[in-house]
Structures are given as C-alpha cells and as structure tokens.
mmCIF file of C-alpha atoms and ligand atoms in Angstrom:
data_model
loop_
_atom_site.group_PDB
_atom_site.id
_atom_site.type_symbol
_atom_site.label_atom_id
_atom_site.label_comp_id
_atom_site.label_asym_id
_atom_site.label_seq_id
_atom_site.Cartn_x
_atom_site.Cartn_y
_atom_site.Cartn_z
ATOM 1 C CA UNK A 1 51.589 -102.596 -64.172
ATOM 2 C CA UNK A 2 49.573 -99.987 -65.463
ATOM 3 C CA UNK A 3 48.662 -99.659 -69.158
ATOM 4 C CA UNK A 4 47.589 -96.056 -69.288
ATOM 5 C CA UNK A 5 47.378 -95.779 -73.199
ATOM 6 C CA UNK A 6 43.847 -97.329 -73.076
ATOM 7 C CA UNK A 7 40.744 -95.439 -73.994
ATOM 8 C CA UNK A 8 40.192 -92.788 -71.082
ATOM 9 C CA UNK A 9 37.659 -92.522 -68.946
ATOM 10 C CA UNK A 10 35.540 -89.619 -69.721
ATOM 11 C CA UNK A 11 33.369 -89.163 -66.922
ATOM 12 C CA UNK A 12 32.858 -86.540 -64.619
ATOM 13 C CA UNK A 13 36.133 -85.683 -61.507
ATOM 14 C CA UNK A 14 34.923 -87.043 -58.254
ATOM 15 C CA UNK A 15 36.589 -86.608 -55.163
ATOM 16 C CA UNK A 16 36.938 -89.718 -52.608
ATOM 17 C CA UNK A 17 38.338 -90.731 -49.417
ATOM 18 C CA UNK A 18 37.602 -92.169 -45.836
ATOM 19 C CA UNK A 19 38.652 -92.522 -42.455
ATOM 20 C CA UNK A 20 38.708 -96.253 -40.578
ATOM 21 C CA UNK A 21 36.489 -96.354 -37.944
ATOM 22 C CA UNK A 22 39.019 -97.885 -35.618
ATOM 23 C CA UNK A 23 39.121 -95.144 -32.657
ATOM 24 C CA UNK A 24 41.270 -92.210 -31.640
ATOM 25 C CA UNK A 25 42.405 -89.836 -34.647
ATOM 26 C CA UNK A 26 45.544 -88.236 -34.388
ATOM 27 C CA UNK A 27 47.161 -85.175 -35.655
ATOM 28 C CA UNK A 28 48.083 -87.365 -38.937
ATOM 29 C CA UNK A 29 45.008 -88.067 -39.590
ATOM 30 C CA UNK A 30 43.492 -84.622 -39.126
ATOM 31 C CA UNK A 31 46.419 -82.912 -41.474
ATOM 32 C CA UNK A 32 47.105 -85.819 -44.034
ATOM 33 C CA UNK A 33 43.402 -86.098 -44.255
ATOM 34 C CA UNK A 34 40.622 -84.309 -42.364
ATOM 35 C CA UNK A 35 42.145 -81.206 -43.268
ATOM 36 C CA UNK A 36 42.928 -81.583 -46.916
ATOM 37 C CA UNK A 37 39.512 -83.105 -47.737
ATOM 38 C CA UNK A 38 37.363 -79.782 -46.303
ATOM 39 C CA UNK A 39 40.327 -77.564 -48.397
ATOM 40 C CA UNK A 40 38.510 -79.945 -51.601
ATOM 41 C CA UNK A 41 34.906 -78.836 -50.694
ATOM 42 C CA UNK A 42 35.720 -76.083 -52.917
ATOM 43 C CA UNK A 43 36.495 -77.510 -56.042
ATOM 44 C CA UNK A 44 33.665 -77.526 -57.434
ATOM 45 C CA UNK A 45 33.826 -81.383 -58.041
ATOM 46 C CA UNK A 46 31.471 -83.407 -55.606
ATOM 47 C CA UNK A 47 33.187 -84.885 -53.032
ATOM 48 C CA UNK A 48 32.335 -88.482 -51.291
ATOM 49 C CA UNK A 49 33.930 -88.917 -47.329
ATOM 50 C CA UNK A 50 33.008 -92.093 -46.016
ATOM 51 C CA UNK A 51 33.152 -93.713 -42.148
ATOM 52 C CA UNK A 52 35.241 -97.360 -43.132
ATOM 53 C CA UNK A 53 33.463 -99.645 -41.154
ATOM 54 C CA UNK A 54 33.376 -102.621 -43.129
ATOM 55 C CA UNK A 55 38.119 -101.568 -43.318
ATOM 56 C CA UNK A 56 37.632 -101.363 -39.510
ATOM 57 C CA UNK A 57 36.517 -104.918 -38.361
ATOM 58 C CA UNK A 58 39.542 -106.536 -40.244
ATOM 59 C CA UNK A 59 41.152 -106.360 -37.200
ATOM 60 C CA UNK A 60 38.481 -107.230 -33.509
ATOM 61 C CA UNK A 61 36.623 -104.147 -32.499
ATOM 62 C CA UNK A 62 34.157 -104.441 -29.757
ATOM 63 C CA UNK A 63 30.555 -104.663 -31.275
ATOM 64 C CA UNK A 64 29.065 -102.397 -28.436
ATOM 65 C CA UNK A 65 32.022 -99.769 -29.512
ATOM 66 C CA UNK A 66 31.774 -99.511 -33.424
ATOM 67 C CA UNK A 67 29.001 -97.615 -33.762
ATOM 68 C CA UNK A 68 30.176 -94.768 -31.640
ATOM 69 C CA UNK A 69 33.406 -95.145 -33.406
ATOM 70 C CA UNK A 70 31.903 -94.299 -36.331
ATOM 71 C CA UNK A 71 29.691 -91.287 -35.266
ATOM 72 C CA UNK A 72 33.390 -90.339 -33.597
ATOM 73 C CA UNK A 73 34.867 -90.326 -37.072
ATOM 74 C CA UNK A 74 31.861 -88.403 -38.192
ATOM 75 C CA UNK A 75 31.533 -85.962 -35.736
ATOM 76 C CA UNK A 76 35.377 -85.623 -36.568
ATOM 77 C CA UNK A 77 34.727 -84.593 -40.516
ATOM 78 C CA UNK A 78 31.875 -81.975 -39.397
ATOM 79 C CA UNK A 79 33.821 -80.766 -36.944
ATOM 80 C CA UNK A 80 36.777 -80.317 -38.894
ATOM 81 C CA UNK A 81 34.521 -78.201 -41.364
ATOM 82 C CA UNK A 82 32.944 -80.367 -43.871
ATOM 83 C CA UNK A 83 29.341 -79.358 -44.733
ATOM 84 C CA UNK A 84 26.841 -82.138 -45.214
ATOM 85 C CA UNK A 85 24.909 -79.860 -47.654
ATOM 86 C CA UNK A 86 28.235 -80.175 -50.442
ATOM 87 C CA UNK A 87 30.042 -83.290 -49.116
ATOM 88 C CA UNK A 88 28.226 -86.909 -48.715
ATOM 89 C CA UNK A 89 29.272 -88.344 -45.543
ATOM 90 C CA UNK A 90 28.221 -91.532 -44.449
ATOM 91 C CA UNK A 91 29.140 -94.962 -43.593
ATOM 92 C CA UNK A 92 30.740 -97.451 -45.652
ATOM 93 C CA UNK A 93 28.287 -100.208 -44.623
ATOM 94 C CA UNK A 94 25.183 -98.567 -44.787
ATOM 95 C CA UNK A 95 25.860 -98.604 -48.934
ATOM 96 C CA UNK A 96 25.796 -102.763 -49.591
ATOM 97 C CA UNK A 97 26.899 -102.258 -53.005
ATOM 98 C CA UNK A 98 30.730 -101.972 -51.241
ATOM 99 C CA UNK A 99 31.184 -105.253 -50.145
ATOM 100 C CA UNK A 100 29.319 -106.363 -53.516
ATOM 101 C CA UNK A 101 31.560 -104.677 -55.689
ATOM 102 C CA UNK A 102 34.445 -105.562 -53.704
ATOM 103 C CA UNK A 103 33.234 -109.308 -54.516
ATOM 104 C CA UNK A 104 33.846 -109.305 -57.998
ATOM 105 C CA UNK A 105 37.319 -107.118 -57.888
ATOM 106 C CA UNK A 106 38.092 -110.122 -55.214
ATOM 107 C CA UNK A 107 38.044 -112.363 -58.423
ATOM 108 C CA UNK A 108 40.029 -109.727 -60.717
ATOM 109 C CA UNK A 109 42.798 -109.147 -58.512
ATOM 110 C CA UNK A 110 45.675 -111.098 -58.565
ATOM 111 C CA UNK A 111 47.470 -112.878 -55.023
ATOM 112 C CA UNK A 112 50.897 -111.490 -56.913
ATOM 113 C CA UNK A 113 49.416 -108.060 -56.334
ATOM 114 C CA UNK A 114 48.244 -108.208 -53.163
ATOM 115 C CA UNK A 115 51.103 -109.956 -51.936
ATOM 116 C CA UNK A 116 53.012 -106.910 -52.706
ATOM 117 C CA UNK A 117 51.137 -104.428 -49.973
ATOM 118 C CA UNK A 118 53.547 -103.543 -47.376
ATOM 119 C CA UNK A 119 51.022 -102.163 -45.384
ATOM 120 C CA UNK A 120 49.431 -105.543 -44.645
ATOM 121 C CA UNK A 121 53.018 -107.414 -43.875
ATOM 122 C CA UNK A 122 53.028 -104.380 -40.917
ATOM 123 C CA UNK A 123 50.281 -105.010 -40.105
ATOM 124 C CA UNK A 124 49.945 -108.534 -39.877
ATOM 125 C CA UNK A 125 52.841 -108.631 -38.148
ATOM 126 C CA UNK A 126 55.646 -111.815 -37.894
ATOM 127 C CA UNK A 127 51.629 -113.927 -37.285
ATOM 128 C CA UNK A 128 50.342 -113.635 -40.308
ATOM 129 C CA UNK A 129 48.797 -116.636 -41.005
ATOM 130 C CA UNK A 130 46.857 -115.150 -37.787
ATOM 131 C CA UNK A 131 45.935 -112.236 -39.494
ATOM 132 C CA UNK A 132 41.943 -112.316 -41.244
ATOM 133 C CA UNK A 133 41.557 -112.940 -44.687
ATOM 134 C CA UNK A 134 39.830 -109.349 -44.205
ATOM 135 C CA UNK A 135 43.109 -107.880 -43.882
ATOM 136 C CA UNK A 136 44.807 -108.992 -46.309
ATOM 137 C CA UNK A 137 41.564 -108.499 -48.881
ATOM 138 C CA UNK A 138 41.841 -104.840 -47.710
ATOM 139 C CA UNK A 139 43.239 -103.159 -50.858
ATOM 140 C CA UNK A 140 40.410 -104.259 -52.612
ATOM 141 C CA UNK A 141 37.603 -103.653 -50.649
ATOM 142 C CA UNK A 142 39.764 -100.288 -50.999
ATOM 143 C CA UNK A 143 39.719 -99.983 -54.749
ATOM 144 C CA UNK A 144 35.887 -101.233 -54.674
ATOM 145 C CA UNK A 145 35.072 -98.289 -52.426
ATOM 146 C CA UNK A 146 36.745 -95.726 -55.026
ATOM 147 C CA UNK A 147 35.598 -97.006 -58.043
ATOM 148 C CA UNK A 148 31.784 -97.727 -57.014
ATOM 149 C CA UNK A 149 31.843 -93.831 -57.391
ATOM 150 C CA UNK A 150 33.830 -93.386 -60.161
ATOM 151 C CA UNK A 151 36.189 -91.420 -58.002
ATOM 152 C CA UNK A 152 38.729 -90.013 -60.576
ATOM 153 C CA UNK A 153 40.873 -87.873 -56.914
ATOM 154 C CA UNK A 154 41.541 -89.712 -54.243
ATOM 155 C CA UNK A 155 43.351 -87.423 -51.158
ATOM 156 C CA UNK A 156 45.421 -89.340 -48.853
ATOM 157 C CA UNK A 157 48.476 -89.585 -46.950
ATOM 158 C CA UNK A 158 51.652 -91.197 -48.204
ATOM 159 C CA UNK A 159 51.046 -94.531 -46.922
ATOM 160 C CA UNK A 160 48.085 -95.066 -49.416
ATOM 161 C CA UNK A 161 50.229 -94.700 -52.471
ATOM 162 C CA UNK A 162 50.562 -98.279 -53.170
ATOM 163 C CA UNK A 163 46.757 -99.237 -52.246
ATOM 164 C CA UNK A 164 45.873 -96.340 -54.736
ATOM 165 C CA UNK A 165 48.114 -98.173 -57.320
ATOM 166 C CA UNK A 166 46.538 -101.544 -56.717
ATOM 167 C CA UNK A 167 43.236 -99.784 -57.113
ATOM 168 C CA UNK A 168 44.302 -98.441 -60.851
ATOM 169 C CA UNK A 169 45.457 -101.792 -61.824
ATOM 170 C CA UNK A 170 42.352 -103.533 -60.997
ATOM 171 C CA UNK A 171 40.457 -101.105 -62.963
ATOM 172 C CA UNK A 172 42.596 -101.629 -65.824
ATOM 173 C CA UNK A 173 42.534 -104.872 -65.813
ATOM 174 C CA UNK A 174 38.168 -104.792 -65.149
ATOM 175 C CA UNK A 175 37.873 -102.982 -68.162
ATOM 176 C CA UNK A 176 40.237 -105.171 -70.218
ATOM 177 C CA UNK A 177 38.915 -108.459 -68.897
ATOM 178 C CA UNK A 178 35.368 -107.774 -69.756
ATOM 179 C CA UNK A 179 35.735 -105.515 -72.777
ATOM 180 C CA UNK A 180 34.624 -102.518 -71.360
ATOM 181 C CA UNK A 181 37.147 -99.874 -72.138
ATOM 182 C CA UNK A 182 37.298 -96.823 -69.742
ATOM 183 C CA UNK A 183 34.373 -97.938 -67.782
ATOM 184 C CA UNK A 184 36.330 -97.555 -65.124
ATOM 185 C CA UNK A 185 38.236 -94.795 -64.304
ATOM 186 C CA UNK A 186 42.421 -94.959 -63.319
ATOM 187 C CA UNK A 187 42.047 -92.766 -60.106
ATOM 188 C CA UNK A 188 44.741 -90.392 -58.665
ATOM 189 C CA UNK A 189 46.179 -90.223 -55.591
ATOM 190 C CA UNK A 190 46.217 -86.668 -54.543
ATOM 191 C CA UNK A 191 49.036 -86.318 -52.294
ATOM 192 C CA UNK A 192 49.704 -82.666 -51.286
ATOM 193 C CA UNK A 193 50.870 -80.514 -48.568
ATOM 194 C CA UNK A 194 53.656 -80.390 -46.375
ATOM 195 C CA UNK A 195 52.405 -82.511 -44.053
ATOM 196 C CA UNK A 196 51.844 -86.133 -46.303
ATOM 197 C CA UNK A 197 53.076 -88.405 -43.669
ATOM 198 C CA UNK A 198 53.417 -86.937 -40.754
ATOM 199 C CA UNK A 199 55.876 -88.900 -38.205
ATOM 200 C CA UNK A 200 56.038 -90.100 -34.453
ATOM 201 C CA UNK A 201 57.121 -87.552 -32.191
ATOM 202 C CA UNK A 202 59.040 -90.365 -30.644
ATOM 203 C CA UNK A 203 60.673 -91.466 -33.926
ATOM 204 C CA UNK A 204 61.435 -89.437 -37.060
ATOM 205 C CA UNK A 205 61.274 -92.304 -38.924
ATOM 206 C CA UNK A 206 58.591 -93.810 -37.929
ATOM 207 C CA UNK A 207 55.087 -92.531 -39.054
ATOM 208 C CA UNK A 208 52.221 -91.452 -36.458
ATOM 209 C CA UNK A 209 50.026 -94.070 -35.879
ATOM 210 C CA UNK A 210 46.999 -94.782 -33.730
ATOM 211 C CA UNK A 211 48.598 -98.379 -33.890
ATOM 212 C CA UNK A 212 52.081 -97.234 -31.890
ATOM 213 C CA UNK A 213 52.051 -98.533 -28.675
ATOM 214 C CA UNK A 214 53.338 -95.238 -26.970
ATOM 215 C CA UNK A 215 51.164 -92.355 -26.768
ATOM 216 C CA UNK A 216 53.656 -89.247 -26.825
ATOM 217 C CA UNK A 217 54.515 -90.560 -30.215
ATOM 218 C CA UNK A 218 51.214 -89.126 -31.200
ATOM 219 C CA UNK A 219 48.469 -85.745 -30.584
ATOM 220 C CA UNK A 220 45.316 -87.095 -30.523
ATOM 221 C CA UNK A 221 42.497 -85.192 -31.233
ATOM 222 C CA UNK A 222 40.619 -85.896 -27.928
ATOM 223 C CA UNK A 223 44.101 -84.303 -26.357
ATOM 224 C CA UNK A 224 43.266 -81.287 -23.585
ATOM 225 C CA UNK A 225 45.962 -78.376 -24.234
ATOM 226 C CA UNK A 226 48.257 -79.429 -21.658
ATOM 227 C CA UNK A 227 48.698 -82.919 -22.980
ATOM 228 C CA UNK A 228 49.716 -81.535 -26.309
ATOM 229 C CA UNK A 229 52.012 -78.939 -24.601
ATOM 230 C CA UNK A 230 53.430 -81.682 -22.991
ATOM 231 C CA UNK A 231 54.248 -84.077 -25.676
ATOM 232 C CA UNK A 232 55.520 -81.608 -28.034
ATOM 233 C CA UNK A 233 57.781 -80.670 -25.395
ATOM 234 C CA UNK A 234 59.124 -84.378 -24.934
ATOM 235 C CA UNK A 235 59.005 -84.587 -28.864
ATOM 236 C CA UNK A 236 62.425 -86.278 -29.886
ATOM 237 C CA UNK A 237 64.915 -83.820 -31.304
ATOM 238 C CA UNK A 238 68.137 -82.311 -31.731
ATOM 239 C CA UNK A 239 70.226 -79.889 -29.772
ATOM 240 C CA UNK A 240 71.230 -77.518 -33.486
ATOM 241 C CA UNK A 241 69.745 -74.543 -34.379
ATOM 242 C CA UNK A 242 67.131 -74.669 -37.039
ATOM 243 C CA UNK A 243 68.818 -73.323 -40.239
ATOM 244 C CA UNK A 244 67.214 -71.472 -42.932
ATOM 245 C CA UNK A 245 66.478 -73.542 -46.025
ATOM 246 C CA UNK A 246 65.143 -77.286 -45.997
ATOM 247 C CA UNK A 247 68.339 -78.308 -47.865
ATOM 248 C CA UNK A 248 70.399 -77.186 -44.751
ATOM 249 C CA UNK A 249 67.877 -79.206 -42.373
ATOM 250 C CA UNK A 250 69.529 -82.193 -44.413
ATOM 251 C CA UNK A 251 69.362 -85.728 -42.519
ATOM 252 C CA UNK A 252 67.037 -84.508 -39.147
ATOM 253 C CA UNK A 253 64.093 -86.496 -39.533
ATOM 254 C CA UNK A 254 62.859 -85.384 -36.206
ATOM 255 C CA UNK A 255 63.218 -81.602 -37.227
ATOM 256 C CA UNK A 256 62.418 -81.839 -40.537
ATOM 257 C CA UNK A 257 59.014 -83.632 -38.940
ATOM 258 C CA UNK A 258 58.062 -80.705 -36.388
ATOM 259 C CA UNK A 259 58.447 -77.964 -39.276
ATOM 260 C CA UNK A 260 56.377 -79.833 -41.604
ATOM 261 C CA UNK A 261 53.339 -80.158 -38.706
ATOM 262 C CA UNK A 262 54.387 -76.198 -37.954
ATOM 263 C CA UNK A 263 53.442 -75.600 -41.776
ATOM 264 C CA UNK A 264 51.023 -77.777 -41.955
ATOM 265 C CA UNK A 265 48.798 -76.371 -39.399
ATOM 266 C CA UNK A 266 49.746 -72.340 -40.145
ATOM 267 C CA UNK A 267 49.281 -73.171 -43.987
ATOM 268 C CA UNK A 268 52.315 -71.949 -44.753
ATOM 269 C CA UNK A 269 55.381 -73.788 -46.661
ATOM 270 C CA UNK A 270 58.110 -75.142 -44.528
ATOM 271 C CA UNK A 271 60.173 -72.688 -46.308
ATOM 272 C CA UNK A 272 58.485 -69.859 -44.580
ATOM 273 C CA UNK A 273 58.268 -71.840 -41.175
ATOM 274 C CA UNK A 274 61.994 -71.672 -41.564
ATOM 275 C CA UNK A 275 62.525 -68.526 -42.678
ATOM 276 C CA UNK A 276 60.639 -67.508 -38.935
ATOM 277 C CA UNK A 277 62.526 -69.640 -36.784
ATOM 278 C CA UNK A 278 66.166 -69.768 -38.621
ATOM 279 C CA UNK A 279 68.939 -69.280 -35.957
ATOM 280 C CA UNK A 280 66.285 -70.358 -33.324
ATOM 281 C CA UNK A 281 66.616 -74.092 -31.176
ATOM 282 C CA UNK A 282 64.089 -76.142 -30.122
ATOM 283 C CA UNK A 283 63.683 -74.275 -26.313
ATOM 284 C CA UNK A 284 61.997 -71.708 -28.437
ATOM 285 C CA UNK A 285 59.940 -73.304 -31.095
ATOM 286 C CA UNK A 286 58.152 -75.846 -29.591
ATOM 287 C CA UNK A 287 56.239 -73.756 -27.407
ATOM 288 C CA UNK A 288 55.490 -71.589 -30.203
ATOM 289 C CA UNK A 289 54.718 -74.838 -32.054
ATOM 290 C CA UNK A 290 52.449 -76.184 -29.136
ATOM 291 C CA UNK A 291 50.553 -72.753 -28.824
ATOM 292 C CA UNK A 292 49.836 -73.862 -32.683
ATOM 293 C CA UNK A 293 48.852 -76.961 -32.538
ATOM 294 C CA UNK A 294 46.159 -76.042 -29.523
ATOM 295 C CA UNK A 295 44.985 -73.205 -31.216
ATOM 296 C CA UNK A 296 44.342 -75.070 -34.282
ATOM 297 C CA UNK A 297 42.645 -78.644 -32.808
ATOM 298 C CA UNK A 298 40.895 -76.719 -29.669
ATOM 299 C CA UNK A 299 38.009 -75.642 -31.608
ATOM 300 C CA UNK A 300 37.778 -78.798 -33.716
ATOM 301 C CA UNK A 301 37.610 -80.891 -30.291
ATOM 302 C CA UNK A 302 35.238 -78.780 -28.714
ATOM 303 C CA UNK A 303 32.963 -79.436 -31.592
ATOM 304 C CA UNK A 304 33.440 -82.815 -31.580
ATOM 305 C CA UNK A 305 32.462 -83.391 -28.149
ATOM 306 C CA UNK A 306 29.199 -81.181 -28.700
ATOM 307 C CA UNK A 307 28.543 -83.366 -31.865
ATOM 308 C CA UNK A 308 28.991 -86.490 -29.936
ATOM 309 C CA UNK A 309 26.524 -85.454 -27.038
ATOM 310 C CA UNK A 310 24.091 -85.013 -29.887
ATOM 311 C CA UNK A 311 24.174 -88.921 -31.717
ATOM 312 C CA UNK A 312 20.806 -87.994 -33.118
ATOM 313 C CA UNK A 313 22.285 -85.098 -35.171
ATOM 314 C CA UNK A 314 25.317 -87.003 -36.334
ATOM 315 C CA UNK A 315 22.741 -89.927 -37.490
ATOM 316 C CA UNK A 316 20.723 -87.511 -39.296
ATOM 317 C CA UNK A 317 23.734 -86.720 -41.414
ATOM 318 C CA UNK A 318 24.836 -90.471 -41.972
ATOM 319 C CA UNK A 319 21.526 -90.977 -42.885
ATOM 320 C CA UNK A 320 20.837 -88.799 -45.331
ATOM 321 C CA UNK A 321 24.533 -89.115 -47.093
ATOM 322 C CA UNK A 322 23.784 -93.063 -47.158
ATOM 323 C CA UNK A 323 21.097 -92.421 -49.360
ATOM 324 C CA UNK A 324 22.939 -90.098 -51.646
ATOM 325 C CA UNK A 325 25.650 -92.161 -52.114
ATOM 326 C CA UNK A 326 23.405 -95.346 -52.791
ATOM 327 C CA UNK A 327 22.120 -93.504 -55.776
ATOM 328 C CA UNK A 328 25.655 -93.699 -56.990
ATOM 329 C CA UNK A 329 26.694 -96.893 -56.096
ATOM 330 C CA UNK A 330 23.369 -98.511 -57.153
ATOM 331 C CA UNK A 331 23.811 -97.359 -60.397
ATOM 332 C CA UNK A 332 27.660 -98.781 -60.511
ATOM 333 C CA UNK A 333 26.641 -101.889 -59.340
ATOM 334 C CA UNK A 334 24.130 -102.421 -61.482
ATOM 335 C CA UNK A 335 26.280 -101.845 -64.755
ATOM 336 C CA UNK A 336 28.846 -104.341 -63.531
ATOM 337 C CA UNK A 337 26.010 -106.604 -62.849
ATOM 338 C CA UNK A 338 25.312 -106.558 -66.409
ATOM 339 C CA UNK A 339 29.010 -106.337 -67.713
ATOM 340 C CA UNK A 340 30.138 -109.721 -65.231
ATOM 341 C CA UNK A 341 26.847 -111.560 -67.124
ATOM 342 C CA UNK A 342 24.905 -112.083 -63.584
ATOM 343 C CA UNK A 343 21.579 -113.550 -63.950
ATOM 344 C CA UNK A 344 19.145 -109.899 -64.204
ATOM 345 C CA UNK A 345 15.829 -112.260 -65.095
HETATM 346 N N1 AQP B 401 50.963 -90.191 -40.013
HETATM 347 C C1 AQP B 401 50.169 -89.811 -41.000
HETATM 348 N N2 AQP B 401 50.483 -88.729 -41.743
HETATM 349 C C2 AQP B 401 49.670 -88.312 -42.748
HETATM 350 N N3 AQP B 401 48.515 -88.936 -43.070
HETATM 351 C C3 AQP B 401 48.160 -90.010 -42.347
HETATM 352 N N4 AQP B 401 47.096 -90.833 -42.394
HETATM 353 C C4 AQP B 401 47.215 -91.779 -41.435
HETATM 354 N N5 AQP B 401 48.342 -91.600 -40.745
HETATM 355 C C5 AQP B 401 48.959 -90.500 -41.281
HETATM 356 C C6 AQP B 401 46.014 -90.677 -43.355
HETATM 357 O O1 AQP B 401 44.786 -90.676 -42.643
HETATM 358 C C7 AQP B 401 43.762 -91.239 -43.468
HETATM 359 C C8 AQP B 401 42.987 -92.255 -42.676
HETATM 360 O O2 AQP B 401 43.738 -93.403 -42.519
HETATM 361 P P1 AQP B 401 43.124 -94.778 -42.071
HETATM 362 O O3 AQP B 401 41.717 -94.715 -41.760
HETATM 363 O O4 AQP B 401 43.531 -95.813 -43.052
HETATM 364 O O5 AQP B 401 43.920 -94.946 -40.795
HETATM 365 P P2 AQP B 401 45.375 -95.449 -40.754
HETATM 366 O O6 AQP B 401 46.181 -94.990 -41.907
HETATM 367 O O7 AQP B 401 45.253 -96.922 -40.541
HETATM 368 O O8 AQP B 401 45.800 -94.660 -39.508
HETATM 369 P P3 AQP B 401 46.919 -95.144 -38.579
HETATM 370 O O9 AQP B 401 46.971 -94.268 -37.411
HETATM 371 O O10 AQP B 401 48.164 -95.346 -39.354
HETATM 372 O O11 AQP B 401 46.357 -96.543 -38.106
HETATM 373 P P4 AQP B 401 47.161 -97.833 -37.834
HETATM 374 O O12 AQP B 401 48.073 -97.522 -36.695
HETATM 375 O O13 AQP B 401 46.076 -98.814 -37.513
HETATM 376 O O14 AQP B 401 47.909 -98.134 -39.099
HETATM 377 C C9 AQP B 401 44.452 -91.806 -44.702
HETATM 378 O O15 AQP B 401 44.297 -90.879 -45.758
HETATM 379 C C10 AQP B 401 45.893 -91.878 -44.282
HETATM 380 O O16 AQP B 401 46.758 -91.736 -45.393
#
C-alpha cells in the first residue's frame, strides 16, 4: 500500500523501539530485542528505547503492579548494557504527546488496515468482541510512538513486520492527506540476526511468548541456572545428528530453533554453530547450549535484581530520559498541531 516514490524524508536516522511493560521477559525478548538495541548504541545515530506502558494496559494489569513492571523492563535495558548517557530510556506515558499523536493517526488510519493485523486476531482470541478497543487500536498507538520521533530504524523481532508496515502507510498517507510531503518519515524495520523470532522450546513452530501458557516453552530472564539447564534439557527435539550446513537441517523446526539461540547468544552465524557441533546429537549440545545460555543471562539477571533493589536509581534514569524525549516529541506534536489546523490562539 505503500507509495514510496514520494518526496523523501530528509531528516536525520533515528533509532526506535520498546519493550511492553507486561511482566516476565524471556530469552526472545532479550535476543530479538534487548540485545540488538545495545549492539545500535554504536551507530552513531541517537537511539530512543521506551518502557510501553500505555501498549501494556490493553490487556488488565494490576494497578499496584505496573509501575514495577516498568522499572522491571528498565532495569532490564540497563542491565542488558544500554547507557543512559547515549540512549533515552523512559516510559511511554510519561511523554503525553504519545497518546496525542496517536489521536490524530486514529483518524488517518483506515478499519481495512487494521483489520488486517494478525497479531491482534491472536490475541484477541475466538472473544473478540471482548477484546478493548485498546487492542485492537494498538498498531497505531505503535506507529504514533515511532513517528513522534521521526524514527527512520526501527529493530524488532519478526512478529512486528506487519505493525512496522501499518506504521509506513499511515505516514504516507499523513503526509498526502494534509499536503505535507516527507514530513513524515517511511521507517524501517530492522530485522537482523539469527535469532529474529526465536521459538517455543515446546513447539518449533510456535514462537516464545510470555503469553504461552507453559513455562518450559520459554527462559525467562528471572530463570536461576538450574531452571534453564533444565528446560533446555526437556526442549522438544529430534533423535538425528546435527548435520553440517543449514540446508541439510532442512524441515527441523525444533533444531533449526536451538542453533539459531546457540548463535544468537555466542554471536556467531548458525553456520559456524554447525560447523562445531556437525556429527554431534542433542545428548551433547544442549548442555553445551545450556552452559551458554547461563553464562550469557547470569550477569544480566544479577544486575537486574541489584537495579530493582535500587527503584530510586532506575527512576532517576526514567526521569531524566522523559524529559529528553519530550523535547522531541513536543516539537512533533506541535507541527502536526499546526498541519491538522487545531485551534493555536
Ligand atoms: N520469540 C521472539 N523472538 C524474537 N523477538 C521477539 N520479541 C518478542 N518475542 C520474540 C520481540 O521483543 C520485543 C518486545 O516485544 P513486546 O513488548 O511487543 O512483547 P511481545 O512481542 O508481546 O512479547 P511476547 O512474549 O510475544 O508477548 P505476548 O505473549 O503477550 O504476545 C519486540 O521487538 C518483539 O519483536
């Protein structure tokens, strides 16, 4: 649906993304996301990491439990190594302009579109006409986050590839509607690594979600080193030997899903990881695989759980990243305040 021969945006690249603050963060989340968005720290573009609280409460979360969710999800970013001094973290509803913004792209959306977002029919379920308007609004409370910023790189896991696509169209059609060629930019998704959607550990074709109801489908972060031994050594799989190319792996969703978190977490392509193991079975590589996976999320947990017995410290960051960020937005805001036509008297 989108017309990329219009006149291009020519602003500076910004990096983007956020987290729901919705609870427990699992081993997708970290590689898919926490993981990729310290690895853009360094590209010399500034980069914007946001807590989504305002995404979170479109399905119930207990009022007396958000706002630790969201110094959880936090704590999670610093821990993982993001450094408050280059990257503005904060939360989502500490910056107003979001929900404002995400007001008027409510009105340039189309239902057609929105109707189209698989991720809402899973999660709404076969009750949808149960399911708040929130939810179903989500994509563009999405695309309102991204483009208050001008975000022109957006890192996230597969399953945002059609939100990201939404959020391009509504741009396109903001700056067609009200004559305001390349005001807006056409973000990209920046889908990279090996591990883009990592799966269920239960079910290779099913992908890791905080959402599945059984927990050794899924590492979660707050997981001692015995837990994750453990469910990587239930992990679903096969009784062949791993061969040596990806090509050979062929249809072995489960296998193919334990390399990728392998390379993932040794940053290393799943070429390589198979080059290692080739000839080996499962006996032997998933406690090489679990020794990985502990060695890599240990030190991130322990740091999480320092940050969290220090809320002060975590607020101090929020804080300070709310206000940098409200510069931005602000100034968004106010252009498409004048753009729309609202009353400025
Ligand atoms: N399995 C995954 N593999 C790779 N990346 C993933 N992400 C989520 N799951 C995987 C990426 O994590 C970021 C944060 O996503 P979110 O805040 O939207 O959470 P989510 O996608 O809703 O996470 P869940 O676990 O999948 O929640 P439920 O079960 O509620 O649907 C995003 O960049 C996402 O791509």
């Amino acid at each position: 649906m989108t017309d990329d021969s219009s006149p291009a945006y020519n602003g500076p690249r910004r990096i983007l993304s956020g987290i729901q603050a919705s609870g427990a963060l699992h081993l997708g989340n970290y590689l898919g996301a926490l993981k990729r968005f310290v690895a853009l720290q360094d590209q010399g573009a500034p980069v914007f990491v946001f807590v989504a609280d305002l995404h979170a409460i479109t399905v119930w979360q207990e009022p007396e439990k958000l706002t630790s969710q969201t110094r959880e999800i936090a704590a999670a970013y610093l821990a993982s190594g993001l450094d408050p001094a280059r990257t503005i973290i904060f939360p989502q509803s500490a910056v107003r302009a979001h929900a404002e913004l995400a007001w008027v792209f409510n009105c340039v959306a189309r239902l057609g579109w929105l109707d189209r977002m698989t991720q809402f029919k899973e999660k709404s379920g076969k009750h949808k006409e149960r399911a708040s308007v929130g939810l179903y609004t989500y994509p563009v409370l999405q695309a309102a986050d991204i483009l208050l910023y001008k975000a022109t790189e957006v890192p996230v896991g597969e399953d945002q590839k059609q939100h990201l696509e939404l959020t391009r169209d509504i741009a396109q059609k903001f700056n067609n509607d009200f004559g305001a060629p390349g005001f807006f930019p056409l973000p990209e998704p920046v889908i990279q690594g090996p591990a883009t959607r990592v799966m269920s550990l239960r079910d290779g074709q099913a992908k890791m979600s905080k959402s599945d109801p059984s927990d050794l489908s899924r590492i979660n972060l707050t997981d001692d080193a015995d837990t994750i031994a453990a469910k990587i050594r239930k992990a679903k799989t096969d009784p062949e030997p791993l061969p040596d190319s990806l090509d050979a792996l062929g249809e072995r969703p489960e296998a193919r899903n334990l390399i990728a978190i392998y390379a993932a977490l040794s940053d290393q392509s799943r070429e390589q990881v198979l080059a290692q193991f080739a000839g080996q079975g499962f006996g032997a590589f998933k406690p090489k695989l679990a020794e990985l996976a502990v060695e890599s999320l240990a030190p991130v947990t322990a740091e999480m759980r320092r940050l969290m017995g220090d809320p002060a410290e975590i607020d101090r960051v929020l804080r300070a990243g709310a206000e940098r960020a409200a510069e931005v937005a602000d100034r968004t805001v106010a252009e498409v305040r004048q753009i729309v036509g609202f009353w400025n008297g």
